[in-house]
Short mmCIF file of C-alpha atoms in Angstrom, two decimals:
data_model
loop_
_atom_site.label_atom_id
_atom_site.label_comp_id
_atom_site.label_asym_id
_atom_site.label_seq_id
_atom_site.Cartn_x
_atom_site.Cartn_y
_atom_site.Cartn_z
CA MET A 1 -5.22 -15.33 9.75
CA ALA A 2 -2.46 -15.20 12.31
CA ARG A 3 0.68 -13.30 11.52
CA THR A 4 3.57 -15.63 10.86
CA LYS A 5 6.57 -15.09 13.05
CA SER A 6 9.47 -13.68 11.08
CA LYS A 7 12.75 -15.50 11.34
CA TYR A 8 14.47 -12.11 11.26
CA PRO A 9 14.28 -9.57 14.09
CA PHE A 10 12.65 -6.53 12.46
CA ASP A 11 12.92 -3.45 14.67
CA TYR A 12 9.52 -2.20 13.55
CA ASP A 13 6.12 -3.85 13.66
CA SER A 14 3.95 -3.59 10.57
CA LYS A 15 1.38 -5.83 8.92
CA PHE A 16 3.42 -5.40 5.71
CA LEU A 17 6.82 -6.23 7.18
CA THR A 18 7.25 -9.91 6.37
CA ASP A 19 10.23 -11.75 4.95
CA GLU A 20 8.47 -12.31 1.64
CA ASN A 21 7.38 -8.68 1.24
CA VAL A 22 10.86 -7.37 2.02
CA LEU A 23 12.39 -9.80 -0.49
CA ASN A 24 9.85 -8.70 -3.15
CA LEU A 25 10.72 -5.05 -2.48
CA VAL A 26 14.45 -5.68 -2.78
CA TYR A 27 14.02 -7.77 -5.96
CA ASN A 28 12.06 -4.90 -7.51
CA LEU A 29 14.81 -2.44 -6.61
CA THR A 30 17.84 -4.49 -7.64
CA HIS A 31 16.42 -6.83 -10.31
CA ASP A 32 18.70 -9.55 -8.92
CA SER A 33 16.87 -12.05 -6.77
CA GLU A 34 19.67 -14.49 -5.97
CA ASN A 35 22.38 -12.07 -4.87
CA SER A 36 19.97 -9.63 -3.23
CA ALA A 37 18.54 -12.36 -1.02
CA LYS A 38 22.01 -13.35 0.19
CA ILE A 39 22.97 -9.75 0.93
CA LEU A 40 19.65 -9.08 2.65
CA ASN A 41 20.11 -12.16 4.84
CA CYS A 42 23.43 -10.71 6.00
CA LEU A 43 21.83 -7.35 6.78
CA PHE A 44 19.09 -9.09 8.77
CA LYS A 45 21.77 -10.48 11.10
CA GLY A 46 22.83 -7.00 12.15
CA GLN A 47 25.41 -4.44 11.15
CA MET A 48 28.05 -5.79 8.80
CA THR A 49 30.74 -4.29 6.60
CA ASP A 50 30.54 -4.70 2.85
CA GLU A 51 33.73 -6.81 3.03
CA GLU A 52 32.12 -9.15 5.60
CA ILE A 53 29.03 -9.48 3.41
CA SER A 54 31.21 -10.27 0.40
CA GLU A 55 33.13 -12.95 2.31
CA GLU A 56 30.01 -14.54 3.77
CA THR A 57 28.04 -14.62 0.51
CA GLY A 58 30.85 -15.25 -1.97
CA ILE A 59 29.67 -12.32 -4.07
CA LYS A 60 32.29 -9.94 -5.49
CA LEU A 61 32.82 -6.85 -3.34
CA ASN A 62 31.97 -4.38 -6.11
CA PHE A 63 28.68 -6.18 -6.76
CA VAL A 64 27.83 -6.20 -3.04
CA ARG A 65 28.47 -2.45 -2.92
CA LYS A 66 26.34 -1.88 -6.01
CA ILE A 67 23.34 -3.61 -4.39
CA LEU A 68 23.93 -1.92 -1.03
CA TYR A 69 23.95 1.51 -2.66
CA LYS A 70 20.69 0.73 -4.47
CA LEU A 71 19.17 -0.13 -1.09
CA TYR A 72 20.74 2.99 0.42
CA ASP A 73 19.26 5.21 -2.32
CA VAL A 74 15.73 4.33 -1.21
CA GLY A 75 16.58 4.32 2.49
CA ILE A 76 16.19 0.66 3.42
CA ALA A 77 19.90 0.29 4.11
CA THR A 78 22.05 2.77 5.97
CA TYR A 79 25.67 2.83 6.92
CA LYS A 80 28.00 4.29 9.49
CA ARG A 81 31.43 5.32 8.32
CA LYS A 82 34.45 4.88 10.55
CA LYS A 83 38.08 5.72 9.78
CA ASP A 84 40.72 3.15 10.61
CA PRO A 85 43.48 5.01 12.51
CA GLU A 86 46.24 2.75 11.18
CA THR A 87 45.38 2.56 7.49
CA GLN A 88 43.37 5.80 7.25
CA TRP A 89 40.78 3.86 5.22
CA PHE A 90 37.08 4.19 5.84
CA THR A 91 35.03 1.20 6.94
CA TYR A 92 31.30 1.16 6.27
CA ARG A 93 28.99 -0.80 8.58
CA TRP A 94 25.65 -1.47 6.89
CA LYS A 95 22.29 -1.87 8.59
CA PHE A 96 18.80 -2.82 7.35
CA GLU A 97 16.13 -0.18 8.08
CA SER A 98 12.91 -2.12 8.61
CA LYS A 99 10.77 0.94 9.37
CA LYS A 100 11.61 2.54 6.01
CA ALA A 101 11.08 -0.78 4.20
CA ALA A 102 7.64 -1.15 5.78
CA LYS A 103 6.67 2.38 4.74
CA ILE A 104 7.80 1.79 1.13
CA ILE A 105 5.90 -1.50 0.97
CA GLU A 106 2.78 0.13 2.41
CA GLN A 107 2.94 3.05 -0.06
CA THR A 108 3.45 0.68 -3.00
CA TYR A 109 0.56 -1.49 -1.83
CA GLU A 110 -1.77 1.50 -1.45
CA ALA A 111 -0.77 3.01 -4.82
CA HIS A 112 -1.32 -0.31 -6.60
CA ASN A 113 -4.75 -0.74 -5.04
CA LYS A 114 -5.71 2.86 -5.82
CA ASP A 115 -4.78 2.33 -9.50
CA ILE A 116 -6.89 -0.83 -9.62
CA GLU A 117 -9.86 0.94 -7.99
CA GLU A 118 -9.66 3.86 -10.44
CA SER A 119 -9.45 1.54 -13.44
CA LEU A 120 -12.33 -0.56 -12.14
CA LYS A 121 -14.48 2.53 -11.58
CA TYR A 122 -13.71 3.76 -15.13
CA GLU A 123 -14.55 0.38 -16.67
CA GLU A 124 -17.77 -0.01 -14.69
CA ASN A 125 -19.02 3.49 -15.52
CA ASN A 126 -18.39 3.44 -19.28
CA LEU A 127 -19.51 1.63 -22.42
CA PHE A 128 -16.85 0.79 -24.96
CA PHE A 129 -16.70 0.42 -28.71
CA MET A 130 -13.99 -1.21 -30.81
CA CYS A 131 -13.06 -1.46 -34.45
CA PRO A 132 -11.99 -4.82 -35.97
CA ASN A 133 -8.31 -3.79 -35.54
CA GLY A 134 -8.68 -3.45 -31.77
CA CYS A 135 -8.85 0.33 -31.35
CA ARG A 136 -10.99 0.92 -28.24
CA TYR A 137 -13.03 4.01 -27.42
CA SER A 138 -15.48 5.04 -24.72
CA PHE A 139 -19.07 5.83 -25.69
CA ASP A 140 -18.38 9.59 -25.59
CA GLU A 141 -15.35 9.22 -27.87
CA ALA A 142 -17.23 6.90 -30.23
CA THR A 143 -20.08 9.39 -30.59
CA ASP A 144 -17.58 12.18 -31.29
CA PHE A 145 -16.18 10.03 -34.13
CA GLN A 146 -19.71 9.06 -35.30
CA PHE A 147 -18.88 5.39 -34.53
CA VAL A 148 -16.09 5.31 -37.14
CA CYS A 149 -12.53 4.63 -35.99
CA PRO A 150 -10.41 7.72 -36.67
CA ARG A 151 -7.27 5.59 -37.12
CA CYS A 152 -8.45 2.90 -39.52
CA GLU A 153 -11.77 4.37 -40.64
CA LEU A 154 -13.67 1.17 -39.84
CA LYS A 155 -17.01 0.89 -38.08
CA LEU A 156 -16.96 0.82 -34.26
CA ASP A 157 -19.02 -1.92 -32.58
CA TYR A 158 -20.04 -2.33 -28.95
CA LYS A 159 -17.53 -4.36 -26.92
CA ASP A 160 -18.51 -5.92 -23.61
CA ASN A 161 -15.92 -5.00 -20.99
CA GLN A 162 -17.08 -7.49 -18.32
CA PRO A 163 -13.93 -9.66 -18.76
CA ILE A 164 -11.78 -6.58 -18.02
CA ILE A 165 -13.90 -5.76 -14.97
CA ASP A 166 -13.58 -9.36 -13.72
CA GLU A 167 -9.81 -9.28 -14.23
CA LEU A 168 -9.47 -5.99 -12.34
CA LYS A 169 -11.50 -7.42 -9.45
CA SER A 170 -9.19 -10.46 -9.29
CA LEU A 171 -5.95 -8.45 -9.28
CA LYS A 172 -4.10 -8.17 -6.03
CA SER A 173 -0.90 -6.60 -4.88
CA GLN A 174 2.39 -8.48 -4.92
CA PHE A 175 2.67 -7.58 -1.23
CA GLU A 176 0.62 -9.59 1.25
CA ILE A 177 -0.89 -8.26 4.46
CA GLU A 178 -0.24 -10.40 7.50
CA GLU A 179 -2.80 -9.79 10.23
#
Protein backbone atom coordinates (compact mmCIF):
# COMPACT_ATOMS: atom_id res chain seq x y z
CA MET A 1 0.00 0.00 0.00
CA ALA A 2 1.50 3.30 -1.05
CA ARG A 3 1.85 6.04 1.50
CA THR A 4 -0.64 8.80 0.90
CA LYS A 5 0.85 12.21 0.45
CA SER A 6 0.07 14.46 3.39
CA LYS A 7 -1.48 17.80 2.61
CA TYR A 8 0.62 19.25 5.43
CA PRO A 9 4.40 19.62 5.29
CA PHE A 10 5.64 17.48 8.19
CA ASP A 11 9.30 18.11 8.94
CA TYR A 12 9.87 14.47 9.87
CA ASP A 13 9.25 11.30 7.89
CA SER A 14 7.57 8.42 9.71
CA LYS A 15 5.20 5.66 8.69
CA PHE A 16 2.99 6.82 11.58
CA LEU A 17 2.96 10.51 10.72
CA THR A 18 -0.25 10.94 8.75
CA ASP A 19 -2.95 13.57 9.03
CA GLU A 20 -5.41 11.08 10.50
CA ASN A 21 -2.98 9.73 13.11
CA VAL A 22 -2.00 13.22 14.25
CA LEU A 23 -5.66 14.22 14.54
CA ASN A 24 -6.40 11.05 16.57
CA LEU A 25 -3.48 11.85 18.89
CA VAL A 26 -4.65 15.42 19.43
CA TYR A 27 -8.27 14.33 20.01
CA ASN A 28 -7.07 11.90 22.67
CA LEU A 29 -5.09 14.65 24.39
CA THR A 30 -7.66 17.44 24.26
CA HIS A 31 -10.97 15.54 24.11
CA ASP A 32 -12.23 18.23 21.73
CA SER A 33 -12.24 17.13 18.12
CA GLU A 34 -13.79 20.17 16.44
CA ASN A 35 -11.68 22.94 17.99
CA SER A 36 -8.49 20.88 18.11
CA ALA A 37 -8.68 20.18 14.39
CA LYS A 38 -9.01 23.90 13.60
CA ILE A 39 -6.08 24.80 15.86
CA LEU A 40 -3.96 21.98 14.47
CA ASN A 41 -4.66 23.13 10.91
CA CYS A 42 -3.29 26.55 11.86
CA LEU A 43 -0.17 25.00 13.38
CA PHE A 44 0.37 22.94 10.23
CA LYS A 45 0.65 26.18 8.24
CA GLY A 46 3.69 27.27 10.23
CA GLN A 47 4.44 29.38 13.26
CA MET A 48 1.49 31.44 14.44
CA THR A 49 0.64 33.41 17.56
CA ASP A 50 -2.24 32.32 19.75
CA GLU A 51 -4.03 35.57 18.80
CA GLU A 52 -3.66 34.77 15.08
CA ILE A 53 -5.00 31.26 15.67
CA SER A 54 -7.96 32.67 17.59
CA GLU A 55 -8.77 35.15 14.82
CA GLU A 56 -8.44 32.58 12.04
CA THR A 57 -10.50 29.88 13.76
CA GLY A 58 -13.06 32.03 15.58
CA ILE A 59 -12.30 30.20 18.82
CA LYS A 60 -11.98 32.25 22.01
CA LEU A 61 -8.38 33.13 22.87
CA ASN A 62 -8.46 31.48 26.31
CA PHE A 63 -9.72 28.24 24.77
CA VAL A 64 -7.02 28.34 22.07
CA ARG A 65 -4.39 28.78 24.79
CA LYS A 66 -5.85 25.92 26.82
CA ILE A 67 -5.53 23.52 23.87
CA LEU A 68 -2.08 24.82 22.93
CA TYR A 69 -0.81 24.25 26.46
CA LYS A 70 -2.17 20.69 26.44
CA LEU A 71 -0.21 20.09 23.23
CA TYR A 72 2.82 21.81 24.76
CA ASP A 73 2.68 19.59 27.86
CA VAL A 74 3.32 16.49 25.74
CA GLY A 75 5.77 18.22 23.43
CA ILE A 76 3.90 18.28 20.12
CA ALA A 77 3.61 22.06 20.18
CA THR A 78 6.37 24.46 21.14
CA TYR A 79 6.57 28.19 21.31
CA LYS A 80 9.07 30.99 21.11
CA ARG A 81 8.51 33.97 23.35
CA LYS A 82 9.34 37.46 22.18
CA LYS A 83 8.89 40.74 24.06
CA ASP A 84 7.31 43.65 22.24
CA PRO A 85 9.56 46.69 22.86
CA GLU A 86 6.66 49.15 22.74
CA THR A 87 4.07 47.42 24.92
CA GLN A 88 6.46 45.24 26.94
CA TRP A 89 4.04 42.34 26.39
CA PHE A 90 5.20 38.90 25.42
CA THR A 91 4.15 37.35 22.12
CA TYR A 92 4.17 33.57 21.76
CA ARG A 93 4.71 32.02 18.33
CA TRP A 94 3.53 28.41 18.28
CA LYS A 95 4.88 25.59 16.14
CA PHE A 96 3.84 21.97 15.57
CA GLU A 97 6.57 19.41 16.38
CA SER A 98 6.01 16.53 13.97
CA LYS A 99 8.99 14.48 15.17
CA LYS A 100 7.65 14.38 18.74
CA ALA A 101 4.13 13.61 17.50
CA ALA A 102 5.44 10.68 15.44
CA LYS A 103 7.34 9.30 18.44
CA ILE A 104 4.25 9.53 20.69
CA ILE A 105 2.08 7.84 18.07
CA GLU A 106 4.66 5.08 17.59
CA GLN A 107 4.97 4.47 21.35
CA THR A 108 1.19 4.37 21.76
CA TYR A 109 0.87 1.98 18.83
CA GLU A 110 3.55 -0.35 20.19
CA ALA A 111 2.13 -0.29 23.75
CA HIS A 112 -1.37 -1.08 22.47
CA ASN A 113 -0.11 -3.99 20.39
CA LYS A 114 2.00 -5.31 23.26
CA ASP A 115 -1.06 -5.29 25.56
CA ILE A 116 -3.08 -7.18 22.96
CA GLU A 117 -0.29 -9.75 22.49
CA GLU A 118 0.03 -10.33 26.25
CA SER A 119 -3.73 -10.73 26.66
CA LEU A 120 -3.90 -13.08 23.69
CA LYS A 121 -1.05 -15.19 25.05
CA TYR A 122 -2.76 -15.39 28.47
CA GLU A 123 -6.09 -16.39 26.94
CA GLU A 124 -4.55 -19.01 24.65
CA ASN A 125 -2.49 -20.61 27.42
CA ASN A 126 -5.24 -20.92 30.05
CA LEU A 127 -8.54 -22.68 30.64
CA PHE A 128 -11.27 -20.68 32.32
CA PHE A 129 -14.17 -21.44 34.61
CA MET A 130 -17.15 -19.24 35.45
CA CYS A 131 -19.99 -19.22 37.92
CA PRO A 132 -23.56 -18.37 36.79
CA ASN A 133 -23.04 -14.77 38.01
CA GLY A 134 -20.12 -14.22 35.63
CA CYS A 135 -17.15 -14.49 37.99
CA ARG A 136 -14.28 -15.82 35.87
CA TYR A 137 -11.24 -17.77 37.07
CA SER A 138 -8.30 -19.54 35.46
CA PHE A 139 -7.94 -23.29 35.92
CA ASP A 140 -5.32 -22.81 38.66
CA GLU A 141 -7.58 -20.42 40.57
CA ALA A 142 -10.59 -22.69 40.12
CA THR A 143 -8.70 -25.67 41.52
CA ASP A 144 -7.58 -23.58 44.50
CA PHE A 145 -11.26 -22.81 45.19
CA GLN A 146 -12.28 -26.45 44.54
CA PHE A 147 -14.43 -25.26 41.60
CA VAL A 148 -16.69 -23.20 43.88
CA CYS A 149 -16.86 -19.43 43.38
CA PRO A 150 -15.45 -17.71 46.48
CA ARG A 151 -17.69 -14.67 45.94
CA CYS A 152 -21.09 -16.25 45.39
CA GLU A 153 -20.39 -19.82 46.49
CA LEU A 154 -21.82 -21.29 43.28
CA LYS A 155 -20.33 -24.07 41.19
CA LEU A 156 -17.72 -23.07 38.58
CA ASP A 157 -18.19 -24.50 35.07
CA TYR A 158 -15.81 -24.58 32.12
CA LYS A 159 -16.17 -21.53 29.85
CA ASP A 160 -14.82 -21.59 26.31
CA ASN A 161 -12.70 -18.49 25.75
CA GLN A 162 -12.43 -18.81 21.94
CA PRO A 163 -14.70 -15.76 21.36
CA ILE A 164 -12.31 -13.67 23.51
CA ILE A 165 -9.32 -15.01 21.58
CA ASP A 166 -11.03 -14.19 18.26
CA GLU A 167 -11.84 -10.67 19.45
CA LEU A 168 -8.25 -10.06 20.58
CA LYS A 169 -6.97 -11.23 17.20
CA SER A 170 -9.31 -8.80 15.43
CA LEU A 171 -8.33 -5.77 17.53
CA LYS A 172 -6.12 -3.19 15.93
CA SER A 173 -4.65 0.10 16.95
CA GLN A 174 -6.46 3.38 16.34
CA PHE A 175 -3.28 4.51 14.55
CA GLU A 176 -2.69 3.25 11.02
CA ILE A 177 0.69 2.50 9.49
CA GLU A 178 1.22 4.00 6.07
CA GLU A 179 3.90 2.16 4.11
